[in-house]
mmCIF file of C-alpha atoms in Angstrom:
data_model
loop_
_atom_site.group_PDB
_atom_site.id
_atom_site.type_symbol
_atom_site.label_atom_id
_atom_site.label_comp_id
_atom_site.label_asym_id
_atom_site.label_seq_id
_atom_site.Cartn_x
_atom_site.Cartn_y
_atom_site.Cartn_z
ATOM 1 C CA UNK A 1 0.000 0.000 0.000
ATOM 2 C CA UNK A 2 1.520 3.358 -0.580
ATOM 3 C CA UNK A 3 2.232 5.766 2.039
ATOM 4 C CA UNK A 4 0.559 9.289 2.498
ATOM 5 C CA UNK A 5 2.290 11.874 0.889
ATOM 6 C CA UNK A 6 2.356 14.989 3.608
ATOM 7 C CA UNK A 7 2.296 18.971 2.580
ATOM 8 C CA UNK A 8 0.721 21.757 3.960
ATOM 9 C CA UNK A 9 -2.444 21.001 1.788
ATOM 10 C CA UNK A 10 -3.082 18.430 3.681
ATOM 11 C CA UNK A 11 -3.204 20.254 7.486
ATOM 12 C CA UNK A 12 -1.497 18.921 10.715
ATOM 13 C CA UNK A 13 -3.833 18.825 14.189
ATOM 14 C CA UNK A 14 -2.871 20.023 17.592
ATOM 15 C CA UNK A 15 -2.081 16.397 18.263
ATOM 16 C CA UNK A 16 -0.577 15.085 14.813
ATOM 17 C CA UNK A 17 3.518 14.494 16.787
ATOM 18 C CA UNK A 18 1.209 12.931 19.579
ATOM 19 C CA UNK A 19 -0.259 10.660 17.428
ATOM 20 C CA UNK A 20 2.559 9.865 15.138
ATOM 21 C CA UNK A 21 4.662 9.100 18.407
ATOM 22 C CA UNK A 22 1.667 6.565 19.092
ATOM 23 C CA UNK A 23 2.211 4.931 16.277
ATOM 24 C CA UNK A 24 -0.519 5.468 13.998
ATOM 25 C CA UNK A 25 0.626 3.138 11.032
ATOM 26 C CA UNK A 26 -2.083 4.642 8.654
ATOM 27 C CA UNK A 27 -3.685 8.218 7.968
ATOM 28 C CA UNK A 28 -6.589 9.318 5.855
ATOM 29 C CA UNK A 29 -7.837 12.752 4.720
ATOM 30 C CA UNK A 30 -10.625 14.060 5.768
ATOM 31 C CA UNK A 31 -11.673 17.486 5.421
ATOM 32 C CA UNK A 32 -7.921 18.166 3.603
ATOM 33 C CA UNK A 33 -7.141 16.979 7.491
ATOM 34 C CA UNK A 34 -5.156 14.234 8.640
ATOM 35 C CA UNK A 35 -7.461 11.775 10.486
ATOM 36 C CA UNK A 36 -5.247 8.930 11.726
ATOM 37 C CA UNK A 37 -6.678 5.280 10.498
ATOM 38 C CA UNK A 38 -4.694 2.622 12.135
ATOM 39 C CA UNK A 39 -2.072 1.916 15.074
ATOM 40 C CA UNK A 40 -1.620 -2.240 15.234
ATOM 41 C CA UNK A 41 -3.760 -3.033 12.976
ATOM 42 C CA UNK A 42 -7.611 -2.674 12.469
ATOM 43 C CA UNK A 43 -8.653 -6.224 13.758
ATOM 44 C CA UNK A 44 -6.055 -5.268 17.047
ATOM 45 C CA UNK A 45 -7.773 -1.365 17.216
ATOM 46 C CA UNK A 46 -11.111 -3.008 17.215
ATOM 47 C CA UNK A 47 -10.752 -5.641 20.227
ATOM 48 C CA UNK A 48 -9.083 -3.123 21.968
ATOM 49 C CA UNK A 49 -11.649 -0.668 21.739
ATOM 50 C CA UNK A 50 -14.486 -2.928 22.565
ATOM 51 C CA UNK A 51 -12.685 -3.630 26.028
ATOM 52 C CA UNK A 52 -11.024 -1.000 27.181
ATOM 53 C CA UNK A 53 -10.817 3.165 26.099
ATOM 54 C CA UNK A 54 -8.887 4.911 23.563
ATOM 55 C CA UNK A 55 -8.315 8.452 23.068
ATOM 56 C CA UNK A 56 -8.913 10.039 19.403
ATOM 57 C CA UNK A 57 -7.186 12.504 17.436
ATOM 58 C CA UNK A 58 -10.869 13.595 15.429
ATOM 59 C CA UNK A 59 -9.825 18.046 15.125
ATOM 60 C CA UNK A 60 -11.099 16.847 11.315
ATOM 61 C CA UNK A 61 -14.505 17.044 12.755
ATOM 62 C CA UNK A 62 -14.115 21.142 11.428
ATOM 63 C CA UNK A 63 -16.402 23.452 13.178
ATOM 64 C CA UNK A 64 -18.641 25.339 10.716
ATOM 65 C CA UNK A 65 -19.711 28.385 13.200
ATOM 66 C CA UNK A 66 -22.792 30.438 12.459
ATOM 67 C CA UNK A 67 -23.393 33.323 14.608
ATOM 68 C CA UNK A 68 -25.477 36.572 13.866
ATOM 69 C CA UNK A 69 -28.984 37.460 14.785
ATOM 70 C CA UNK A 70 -30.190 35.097 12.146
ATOM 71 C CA UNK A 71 -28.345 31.884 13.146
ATOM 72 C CA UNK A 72 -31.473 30.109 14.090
ATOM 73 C CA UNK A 73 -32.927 30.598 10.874
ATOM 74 C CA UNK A 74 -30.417 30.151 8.656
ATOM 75 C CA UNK A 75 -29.727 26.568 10.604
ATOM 76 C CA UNK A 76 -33.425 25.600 9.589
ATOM 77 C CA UNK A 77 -33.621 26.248 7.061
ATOM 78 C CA UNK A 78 -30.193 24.057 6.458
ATOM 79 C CA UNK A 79 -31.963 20.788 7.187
ATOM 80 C CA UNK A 80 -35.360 19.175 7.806
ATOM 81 C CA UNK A 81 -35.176 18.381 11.486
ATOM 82 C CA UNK A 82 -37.229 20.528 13.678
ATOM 83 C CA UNK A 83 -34.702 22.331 15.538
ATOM 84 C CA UNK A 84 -37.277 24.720 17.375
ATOM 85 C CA UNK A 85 -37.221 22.561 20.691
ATOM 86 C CA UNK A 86 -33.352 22.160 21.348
ATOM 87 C CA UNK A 87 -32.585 22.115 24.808
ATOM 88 C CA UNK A 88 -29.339 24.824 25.884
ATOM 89 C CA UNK A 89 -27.500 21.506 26.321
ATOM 90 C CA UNK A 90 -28.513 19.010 23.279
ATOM 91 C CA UNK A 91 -26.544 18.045 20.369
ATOM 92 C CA UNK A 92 -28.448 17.254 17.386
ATOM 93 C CA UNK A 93 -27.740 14.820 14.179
ATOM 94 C CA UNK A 94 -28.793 17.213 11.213
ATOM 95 C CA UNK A 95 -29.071 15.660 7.690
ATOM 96 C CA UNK A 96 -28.425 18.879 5.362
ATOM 97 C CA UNK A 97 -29.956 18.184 1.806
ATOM 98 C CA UNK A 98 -29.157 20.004 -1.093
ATOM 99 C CA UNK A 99 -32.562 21.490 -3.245
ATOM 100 C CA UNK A 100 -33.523 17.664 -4.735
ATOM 101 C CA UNK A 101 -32.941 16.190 -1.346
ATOM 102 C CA UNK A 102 -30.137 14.416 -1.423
ATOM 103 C CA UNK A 103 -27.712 14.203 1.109
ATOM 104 C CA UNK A 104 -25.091 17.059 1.484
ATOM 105 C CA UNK A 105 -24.174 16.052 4.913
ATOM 106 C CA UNK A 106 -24.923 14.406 7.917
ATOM 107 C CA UNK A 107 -23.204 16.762 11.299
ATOM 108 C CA UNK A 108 -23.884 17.211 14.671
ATOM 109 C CA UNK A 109 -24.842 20.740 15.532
ATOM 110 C CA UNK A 110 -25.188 22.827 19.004
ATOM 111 C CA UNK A 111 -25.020 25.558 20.085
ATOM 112 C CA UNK A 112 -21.987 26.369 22.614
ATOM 113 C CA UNK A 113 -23.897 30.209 22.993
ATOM 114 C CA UNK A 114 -27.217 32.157 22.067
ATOM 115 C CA UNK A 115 -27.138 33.302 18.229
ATOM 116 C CA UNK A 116 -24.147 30.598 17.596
ATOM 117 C CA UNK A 117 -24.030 27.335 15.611
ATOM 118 C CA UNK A 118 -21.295 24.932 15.842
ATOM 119 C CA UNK A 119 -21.788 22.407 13.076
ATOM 120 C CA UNK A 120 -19.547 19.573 12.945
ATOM 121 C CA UNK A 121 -18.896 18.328 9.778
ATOM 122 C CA UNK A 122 -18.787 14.711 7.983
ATOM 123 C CA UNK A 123 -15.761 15.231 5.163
ATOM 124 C CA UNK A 124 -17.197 17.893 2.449
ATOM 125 C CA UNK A 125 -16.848 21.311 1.732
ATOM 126 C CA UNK A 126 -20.703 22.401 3.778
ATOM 127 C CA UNK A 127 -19.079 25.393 4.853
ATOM 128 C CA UNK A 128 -19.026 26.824 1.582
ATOM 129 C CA UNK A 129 -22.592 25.889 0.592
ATOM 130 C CA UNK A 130 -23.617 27.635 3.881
ATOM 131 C CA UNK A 131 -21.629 30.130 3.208
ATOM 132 C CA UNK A 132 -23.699 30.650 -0.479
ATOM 133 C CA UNK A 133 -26.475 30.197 1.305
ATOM 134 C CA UNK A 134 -26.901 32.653 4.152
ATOM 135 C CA UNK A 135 -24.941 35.271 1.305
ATOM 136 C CA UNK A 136 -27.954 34.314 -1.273
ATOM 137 C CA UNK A 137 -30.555 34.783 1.346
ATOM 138 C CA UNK A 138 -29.570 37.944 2.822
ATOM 139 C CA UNK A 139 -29.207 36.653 6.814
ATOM 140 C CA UNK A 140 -27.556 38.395 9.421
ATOM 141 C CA UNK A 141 -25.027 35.621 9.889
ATOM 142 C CA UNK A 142 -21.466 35.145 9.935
ATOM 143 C CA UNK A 143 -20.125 32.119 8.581
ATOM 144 C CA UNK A 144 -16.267 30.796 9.098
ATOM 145 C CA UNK A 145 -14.618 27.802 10.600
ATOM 146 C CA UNK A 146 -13.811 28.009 14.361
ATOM 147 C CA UNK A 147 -10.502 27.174 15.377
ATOM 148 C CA UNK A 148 -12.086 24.322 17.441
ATOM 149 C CA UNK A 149 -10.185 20.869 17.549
ATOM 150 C CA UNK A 150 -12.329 18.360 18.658
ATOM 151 C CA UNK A 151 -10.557 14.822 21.028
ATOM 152 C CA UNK A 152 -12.320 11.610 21.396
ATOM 153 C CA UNK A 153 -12.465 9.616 24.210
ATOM 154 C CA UNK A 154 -14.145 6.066 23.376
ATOM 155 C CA UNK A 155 -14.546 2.568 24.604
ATOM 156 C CA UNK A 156 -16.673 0.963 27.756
ATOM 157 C CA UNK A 157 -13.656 2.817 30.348
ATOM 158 C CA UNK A 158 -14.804 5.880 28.934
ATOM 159 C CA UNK A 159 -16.893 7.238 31.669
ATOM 160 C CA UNK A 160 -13.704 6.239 34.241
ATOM 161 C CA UNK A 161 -11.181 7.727 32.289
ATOM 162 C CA UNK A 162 -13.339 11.221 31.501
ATOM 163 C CA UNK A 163 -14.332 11.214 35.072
ATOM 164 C CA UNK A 164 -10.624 11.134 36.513
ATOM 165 C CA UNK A 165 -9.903 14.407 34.425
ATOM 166 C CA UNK A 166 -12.580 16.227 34.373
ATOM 167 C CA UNK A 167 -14.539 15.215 37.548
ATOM 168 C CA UNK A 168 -17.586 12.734 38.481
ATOM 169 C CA UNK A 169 -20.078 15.229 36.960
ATOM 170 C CA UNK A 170 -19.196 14.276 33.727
ATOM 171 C CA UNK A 171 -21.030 10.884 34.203
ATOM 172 C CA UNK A 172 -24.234 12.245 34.162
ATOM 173 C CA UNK A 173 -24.134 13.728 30.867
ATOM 174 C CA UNK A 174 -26.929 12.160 28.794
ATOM 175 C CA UNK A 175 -26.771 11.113 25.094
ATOM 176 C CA UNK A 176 -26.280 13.593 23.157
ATOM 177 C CA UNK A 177 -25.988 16.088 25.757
ATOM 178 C CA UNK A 178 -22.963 18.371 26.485
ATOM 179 C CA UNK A 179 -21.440 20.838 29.455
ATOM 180 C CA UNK A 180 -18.521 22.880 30.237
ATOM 181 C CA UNK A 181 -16.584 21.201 32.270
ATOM 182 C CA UNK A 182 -13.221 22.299 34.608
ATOM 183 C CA UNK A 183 -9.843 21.667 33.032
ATOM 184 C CA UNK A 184 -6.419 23.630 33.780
ATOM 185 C CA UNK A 185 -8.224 26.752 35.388
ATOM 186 C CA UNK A 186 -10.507 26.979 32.059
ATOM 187 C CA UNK A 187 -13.406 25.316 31.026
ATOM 188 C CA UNK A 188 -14.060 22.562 28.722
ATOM 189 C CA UNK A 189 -16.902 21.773 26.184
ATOM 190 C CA UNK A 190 -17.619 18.050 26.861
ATOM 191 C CA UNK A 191 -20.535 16.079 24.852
ATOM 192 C CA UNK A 192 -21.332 12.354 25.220
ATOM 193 C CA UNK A 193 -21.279 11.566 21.618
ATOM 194 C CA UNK A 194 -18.830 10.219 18.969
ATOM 195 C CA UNK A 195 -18.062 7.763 15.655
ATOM 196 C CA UNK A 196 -18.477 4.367 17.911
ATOM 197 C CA UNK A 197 -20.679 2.144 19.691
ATOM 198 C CA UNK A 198 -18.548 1.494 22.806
ATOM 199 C CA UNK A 199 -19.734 4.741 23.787
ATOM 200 C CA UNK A 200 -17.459 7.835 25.290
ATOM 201 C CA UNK A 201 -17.154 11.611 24.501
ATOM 202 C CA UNK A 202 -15.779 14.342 22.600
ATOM 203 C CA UNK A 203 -14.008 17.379 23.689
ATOM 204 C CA UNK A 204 -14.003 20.437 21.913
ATOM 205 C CA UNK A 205 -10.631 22.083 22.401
ATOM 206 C CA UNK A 206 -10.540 25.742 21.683
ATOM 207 C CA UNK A 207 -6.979 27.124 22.207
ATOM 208 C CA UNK A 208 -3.748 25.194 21.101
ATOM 209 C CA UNK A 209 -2.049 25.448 24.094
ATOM 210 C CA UNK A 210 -4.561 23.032 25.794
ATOM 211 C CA UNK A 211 -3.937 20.044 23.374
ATOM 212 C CA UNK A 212 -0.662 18.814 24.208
ATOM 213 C CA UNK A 213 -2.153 19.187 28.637
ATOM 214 C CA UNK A 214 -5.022 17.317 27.464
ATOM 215 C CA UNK A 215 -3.685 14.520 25.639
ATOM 216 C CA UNK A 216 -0.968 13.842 28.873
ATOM 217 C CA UNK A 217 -3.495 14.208 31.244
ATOM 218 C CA UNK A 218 -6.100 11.524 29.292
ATOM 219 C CA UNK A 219 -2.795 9.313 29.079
ATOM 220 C CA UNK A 220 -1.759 9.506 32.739
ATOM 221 C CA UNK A 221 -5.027 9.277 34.367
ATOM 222 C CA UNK A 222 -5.866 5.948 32.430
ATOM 223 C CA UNK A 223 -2.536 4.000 32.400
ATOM 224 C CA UNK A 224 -4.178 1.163 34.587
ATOM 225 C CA UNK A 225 -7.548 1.324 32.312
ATOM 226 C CA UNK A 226 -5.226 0.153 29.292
ATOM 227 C CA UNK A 227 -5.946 3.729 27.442
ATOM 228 C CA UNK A 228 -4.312 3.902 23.408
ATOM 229 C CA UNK A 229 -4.293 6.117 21.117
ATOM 230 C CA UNK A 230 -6.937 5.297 18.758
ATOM 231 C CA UNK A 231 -9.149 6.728 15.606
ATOM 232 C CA UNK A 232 -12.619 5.281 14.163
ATOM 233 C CA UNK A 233 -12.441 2.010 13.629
ATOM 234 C CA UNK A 234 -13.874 0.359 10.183
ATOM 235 C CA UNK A 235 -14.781 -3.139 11.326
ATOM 236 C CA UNK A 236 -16.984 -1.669 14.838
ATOM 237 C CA UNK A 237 -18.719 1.160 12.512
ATOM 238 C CA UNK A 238 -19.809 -1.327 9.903
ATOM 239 C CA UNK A 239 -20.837 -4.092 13.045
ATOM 240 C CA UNK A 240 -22.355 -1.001 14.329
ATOM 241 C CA UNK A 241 -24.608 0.079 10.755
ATOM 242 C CA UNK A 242 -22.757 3.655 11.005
ATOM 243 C CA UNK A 243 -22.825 5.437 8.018
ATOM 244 C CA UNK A 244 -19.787 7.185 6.573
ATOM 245 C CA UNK A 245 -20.232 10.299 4.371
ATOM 246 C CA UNK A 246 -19.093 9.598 0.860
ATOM 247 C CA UNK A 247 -18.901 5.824 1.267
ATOM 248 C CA UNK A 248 -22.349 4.899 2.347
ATOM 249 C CA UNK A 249 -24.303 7.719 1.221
ATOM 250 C CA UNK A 250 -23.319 11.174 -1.224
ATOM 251 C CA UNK A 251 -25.753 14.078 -2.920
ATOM 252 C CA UNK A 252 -27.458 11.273 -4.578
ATOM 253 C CA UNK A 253 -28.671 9.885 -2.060
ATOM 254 C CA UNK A 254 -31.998 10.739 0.077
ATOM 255 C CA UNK A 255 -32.319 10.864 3.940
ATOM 256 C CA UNK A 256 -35.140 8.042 3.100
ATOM 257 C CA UNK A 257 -32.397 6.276 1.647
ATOM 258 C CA UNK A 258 -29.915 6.344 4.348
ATOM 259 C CA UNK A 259 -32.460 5.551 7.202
ATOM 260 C CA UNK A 260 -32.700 8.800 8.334
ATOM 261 C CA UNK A 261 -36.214 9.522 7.723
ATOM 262 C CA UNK A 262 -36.735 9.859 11.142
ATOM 263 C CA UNK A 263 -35.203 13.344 11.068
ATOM 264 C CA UNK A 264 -36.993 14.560 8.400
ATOM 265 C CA UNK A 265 -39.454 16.790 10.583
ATOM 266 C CA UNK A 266 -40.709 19.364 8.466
ATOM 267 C CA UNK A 267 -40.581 20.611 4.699
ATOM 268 C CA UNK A 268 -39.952 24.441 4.768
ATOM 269 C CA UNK A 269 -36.145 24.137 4.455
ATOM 270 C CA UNK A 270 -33.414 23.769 1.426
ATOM 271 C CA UNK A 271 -34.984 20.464 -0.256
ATOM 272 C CA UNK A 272 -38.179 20.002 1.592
ATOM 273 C CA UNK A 273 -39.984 20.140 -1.527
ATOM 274 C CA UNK A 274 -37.871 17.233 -3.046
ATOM 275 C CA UNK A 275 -38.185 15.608 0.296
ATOM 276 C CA UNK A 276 -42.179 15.681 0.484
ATOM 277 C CA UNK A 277 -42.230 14.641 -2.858
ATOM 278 C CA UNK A 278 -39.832 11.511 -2.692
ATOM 279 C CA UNK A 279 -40.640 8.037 -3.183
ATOM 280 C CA UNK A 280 -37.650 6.081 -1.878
ATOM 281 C CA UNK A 281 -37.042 2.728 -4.016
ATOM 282 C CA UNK A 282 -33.410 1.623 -2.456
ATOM 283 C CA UNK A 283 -32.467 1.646 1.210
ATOM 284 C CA UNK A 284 -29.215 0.483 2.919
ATOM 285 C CA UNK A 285 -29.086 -2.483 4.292
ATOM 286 C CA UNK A 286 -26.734 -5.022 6.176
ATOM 287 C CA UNK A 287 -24.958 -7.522 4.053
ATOM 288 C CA UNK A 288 -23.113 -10.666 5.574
ATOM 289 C CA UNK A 289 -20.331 -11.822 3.221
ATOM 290 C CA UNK A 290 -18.068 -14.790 3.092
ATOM 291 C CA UNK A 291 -14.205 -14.086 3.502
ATOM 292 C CA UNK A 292 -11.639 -13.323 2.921
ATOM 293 C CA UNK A 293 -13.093 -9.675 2.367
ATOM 294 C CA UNK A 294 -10.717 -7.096 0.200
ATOM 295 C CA UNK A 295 -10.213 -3.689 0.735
ATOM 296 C CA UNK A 296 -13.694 -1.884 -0.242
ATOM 297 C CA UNK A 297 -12.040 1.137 -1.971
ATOM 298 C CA UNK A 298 -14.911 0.825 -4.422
ATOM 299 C CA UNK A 299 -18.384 0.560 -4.891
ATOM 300 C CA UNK A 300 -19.142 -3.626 -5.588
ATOM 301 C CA UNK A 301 -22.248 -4.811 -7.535
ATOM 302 C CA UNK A 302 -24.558 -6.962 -6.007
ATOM 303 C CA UNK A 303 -26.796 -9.602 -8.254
ATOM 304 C CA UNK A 304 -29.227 -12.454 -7.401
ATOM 305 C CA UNK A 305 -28.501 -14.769 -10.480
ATOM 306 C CA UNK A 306 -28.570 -12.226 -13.675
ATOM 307 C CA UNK A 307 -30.019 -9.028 -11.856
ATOM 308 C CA UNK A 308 -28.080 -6.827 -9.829
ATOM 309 C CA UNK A 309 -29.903 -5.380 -7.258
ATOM 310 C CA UNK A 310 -27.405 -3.297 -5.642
ATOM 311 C CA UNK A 311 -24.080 -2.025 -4.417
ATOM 312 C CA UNK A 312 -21.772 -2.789 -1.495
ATOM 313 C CA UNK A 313 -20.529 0.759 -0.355
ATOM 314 C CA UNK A 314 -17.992 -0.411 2.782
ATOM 315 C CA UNK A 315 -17.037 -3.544 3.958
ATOM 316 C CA UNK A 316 -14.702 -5.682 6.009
ATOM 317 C CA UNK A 317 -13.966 -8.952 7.904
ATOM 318 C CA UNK A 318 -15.089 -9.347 11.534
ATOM 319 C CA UNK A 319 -13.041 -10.896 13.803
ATOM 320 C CA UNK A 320 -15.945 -11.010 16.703
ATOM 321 C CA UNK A 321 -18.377 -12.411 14.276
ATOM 322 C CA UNK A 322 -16.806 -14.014 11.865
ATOM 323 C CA UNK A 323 -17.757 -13.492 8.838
ATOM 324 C CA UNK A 324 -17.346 -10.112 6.565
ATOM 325 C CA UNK A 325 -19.659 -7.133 7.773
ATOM 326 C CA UNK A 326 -20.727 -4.880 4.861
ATOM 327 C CA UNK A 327 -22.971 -1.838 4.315
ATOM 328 C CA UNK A 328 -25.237 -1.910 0.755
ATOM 329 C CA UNK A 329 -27.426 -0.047 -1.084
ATOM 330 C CA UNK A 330 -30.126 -2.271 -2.151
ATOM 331 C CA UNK A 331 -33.609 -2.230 -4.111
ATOM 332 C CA UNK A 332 -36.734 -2.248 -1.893
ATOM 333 C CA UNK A 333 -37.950 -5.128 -3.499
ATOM 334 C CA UNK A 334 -35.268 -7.301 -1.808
ATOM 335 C CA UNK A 335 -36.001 -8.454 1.401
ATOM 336 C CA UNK A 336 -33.505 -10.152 4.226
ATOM 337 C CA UNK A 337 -32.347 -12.813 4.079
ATOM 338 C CA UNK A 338 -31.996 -13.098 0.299
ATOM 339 C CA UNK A 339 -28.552 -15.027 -1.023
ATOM 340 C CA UNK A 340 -26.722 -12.800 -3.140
ATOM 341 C CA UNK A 341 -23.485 -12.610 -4.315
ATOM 342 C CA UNK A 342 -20.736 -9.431 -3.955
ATOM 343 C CA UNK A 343 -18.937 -8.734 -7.472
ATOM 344 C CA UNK A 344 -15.384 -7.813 -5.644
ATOM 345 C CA UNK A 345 -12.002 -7.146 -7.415
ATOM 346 C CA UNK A 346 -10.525 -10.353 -5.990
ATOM 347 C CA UNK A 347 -13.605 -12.253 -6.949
ATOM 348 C CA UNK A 348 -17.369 -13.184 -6.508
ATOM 349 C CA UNK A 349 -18.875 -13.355 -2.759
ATOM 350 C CA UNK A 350 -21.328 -15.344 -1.491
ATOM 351 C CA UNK A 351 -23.383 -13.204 0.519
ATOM 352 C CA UNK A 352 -27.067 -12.761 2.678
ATOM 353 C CA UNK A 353 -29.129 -9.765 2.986
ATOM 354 C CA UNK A 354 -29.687 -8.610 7.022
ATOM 355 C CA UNK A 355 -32.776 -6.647 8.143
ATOM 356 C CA UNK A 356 -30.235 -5.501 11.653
ATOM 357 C CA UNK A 357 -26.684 -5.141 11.769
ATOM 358 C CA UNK A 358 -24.881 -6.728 13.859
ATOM 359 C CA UNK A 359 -24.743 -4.602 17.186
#
């Protein structure tokens, strides 16, 4: 495999000699960012995860702010979830559709003040359509990315390991809920959230000086939890059915699609007239293959004897359940449990349509 090529077009994090001292053996870009993609191996990053806690070099997670007298209204009419009962506390998933309704992006969005967004990107360029946007429209917004860096902390120790740095009150966060929390004399934004299942949190650094304190203090308060360094894992997000932006769904695709229909709230927004109008005739769906499973660098066909019926968009081998885990996109009129076969550049799969994924 070759190596990544590094420049200054491709942007360093607060924690980028951290990480590389870990020893992150793969990166990826995200967001022309460098998101870090393995240490000892994805099967090894995986079973460690699932038993212990890592910490997570995720500042690609850019911070589109919004602030101005209009924010609320411009944030709308971004996406068709009904923001108009968000608590001062909640984060909230926010599918942002472009005007046919498919999917531009899927962030998280709160709001650390009154009048202010933070929206925090899946990899694309949102802030520029936003940007458009709230120009276009005329709204009393300003639009830029924060110089926010957000760390991960993920894995069942999680709650142990946040609570030893920034105290036991971090344990009662809720899902999706966040608070400023003490750290160094300053405070911290802390949410329970983040790109697993294990569980965990993300911290939203906001000055540079308090990433390399952070990262020390995360890795001397859990030294007896096991704590690595660690970055989203492909095998527990596919056991998990989370969606990647740009594997598993793009601008083609609807929220109905993606199984985010539940979020679709109301139709006076960017696309809610494409949205109301839709008549969704694929859906993803879990896909149990037989190994050994390649690297999914590319979208494979799907087929039931001579008709193909879909695509596999991500995919890899499970140690924990062994067999290969895959996300497709698939024609409503295939149910689960249907034997199929995957079309992938090493060969033909056998493979099974799954109504749940695996965790």
């Amino acid at each position: 495999m070759s190596a990544l090529a590094r420049s200054n077009r491709v942007r360093r994090t607060w924690w980028t000699s951290a990480v590389d001292a870990a020893g992150c053996s793969a990166y990826t870009v995200y967001n022309r960012m460098m998101l870090p993609a393995a240490f000892a191996g994805t099967d090894v990053d995986a079973a460690h995860l699932k038993r212990a806690v890592q910490v997570w070099d995720v500042a690609c997670e850019r911070q589109v702010e919004i602030t101005g007298p209009d924010a609320d209204t411009l944030m709308q009419m971004l996406t068709p979830r009904d923001l108009s009962a968000i608590k001062p506390d909640q984060c909230m998933y926010v599918p942002i559709c472009n005007r046919s309704g498919g999917m531009l992006n899927d962030p998280v969005a709160f709001k650390p003040r009154p009048d202010t967004w933070w929206v925090s990107l899946a990899d694309g360029e949102l802030r520029l359509w936003i940007e458009g946007m709230a120009e276009a429209g005329g709204y009393g917004v300003t639009v830029f990315e924060a110089d926010v860096q957000p760390l991960a902390i993920q894995g069942p120790k999680s709650d142990e390991l946040a609570a030893r740095v920034f105290g036991d009150a971090v344990r009662d966060l809720r899902f999706f809920r966040w608070g400023r929390f003490p750290f160094r004399g300053t405070e911290m934004i802390v949410s329970r959230s983040g790109y697993s299942k294990q569980g965990g949190f993300e911290i939203y650094v906001e000055r540079q000086e308090l990433a390399a304190p952070l990262w020390n203090a995360l890795f001397d308060a859990g030294a007896d939890l096991d704590v690595r360094a660690g970055c989203p894992n492909l095998v527990e997000r596919i056991e998990g059915g989370m969606l990647s932006y740009g594997n598993d769904m793009s601008d083609v695709d609807t929220p109905f699609e993606v199984g985010l229909d539940k979020y679709v709230q109301r139709f006076d927004c960017i696309g809610g007239a494409a949205l109301e109008a839709h008549v969704s005739d694929r859906r993803l769906m879990a896909v149990e293959m037989e190994g050994p499973v390649p690297v999914c660098d590319r979208a494979w066909p799907i087929t039931e004897g001579d008709t193909r019926l879909g695509v596999v968009t991500s995919a890899a081998w499970s140690q924990e359940f062994g067999c290969g885990v895959a996300i497709g996109m698939i024609d409503r009129r295939w149910d689960a449990g249907t034997e199929v076969v995957v079309h992938t550049q090493d060969g033909p799969k056998r493979a099974r349509l799954r109504e749940t994924f695996w965790r």
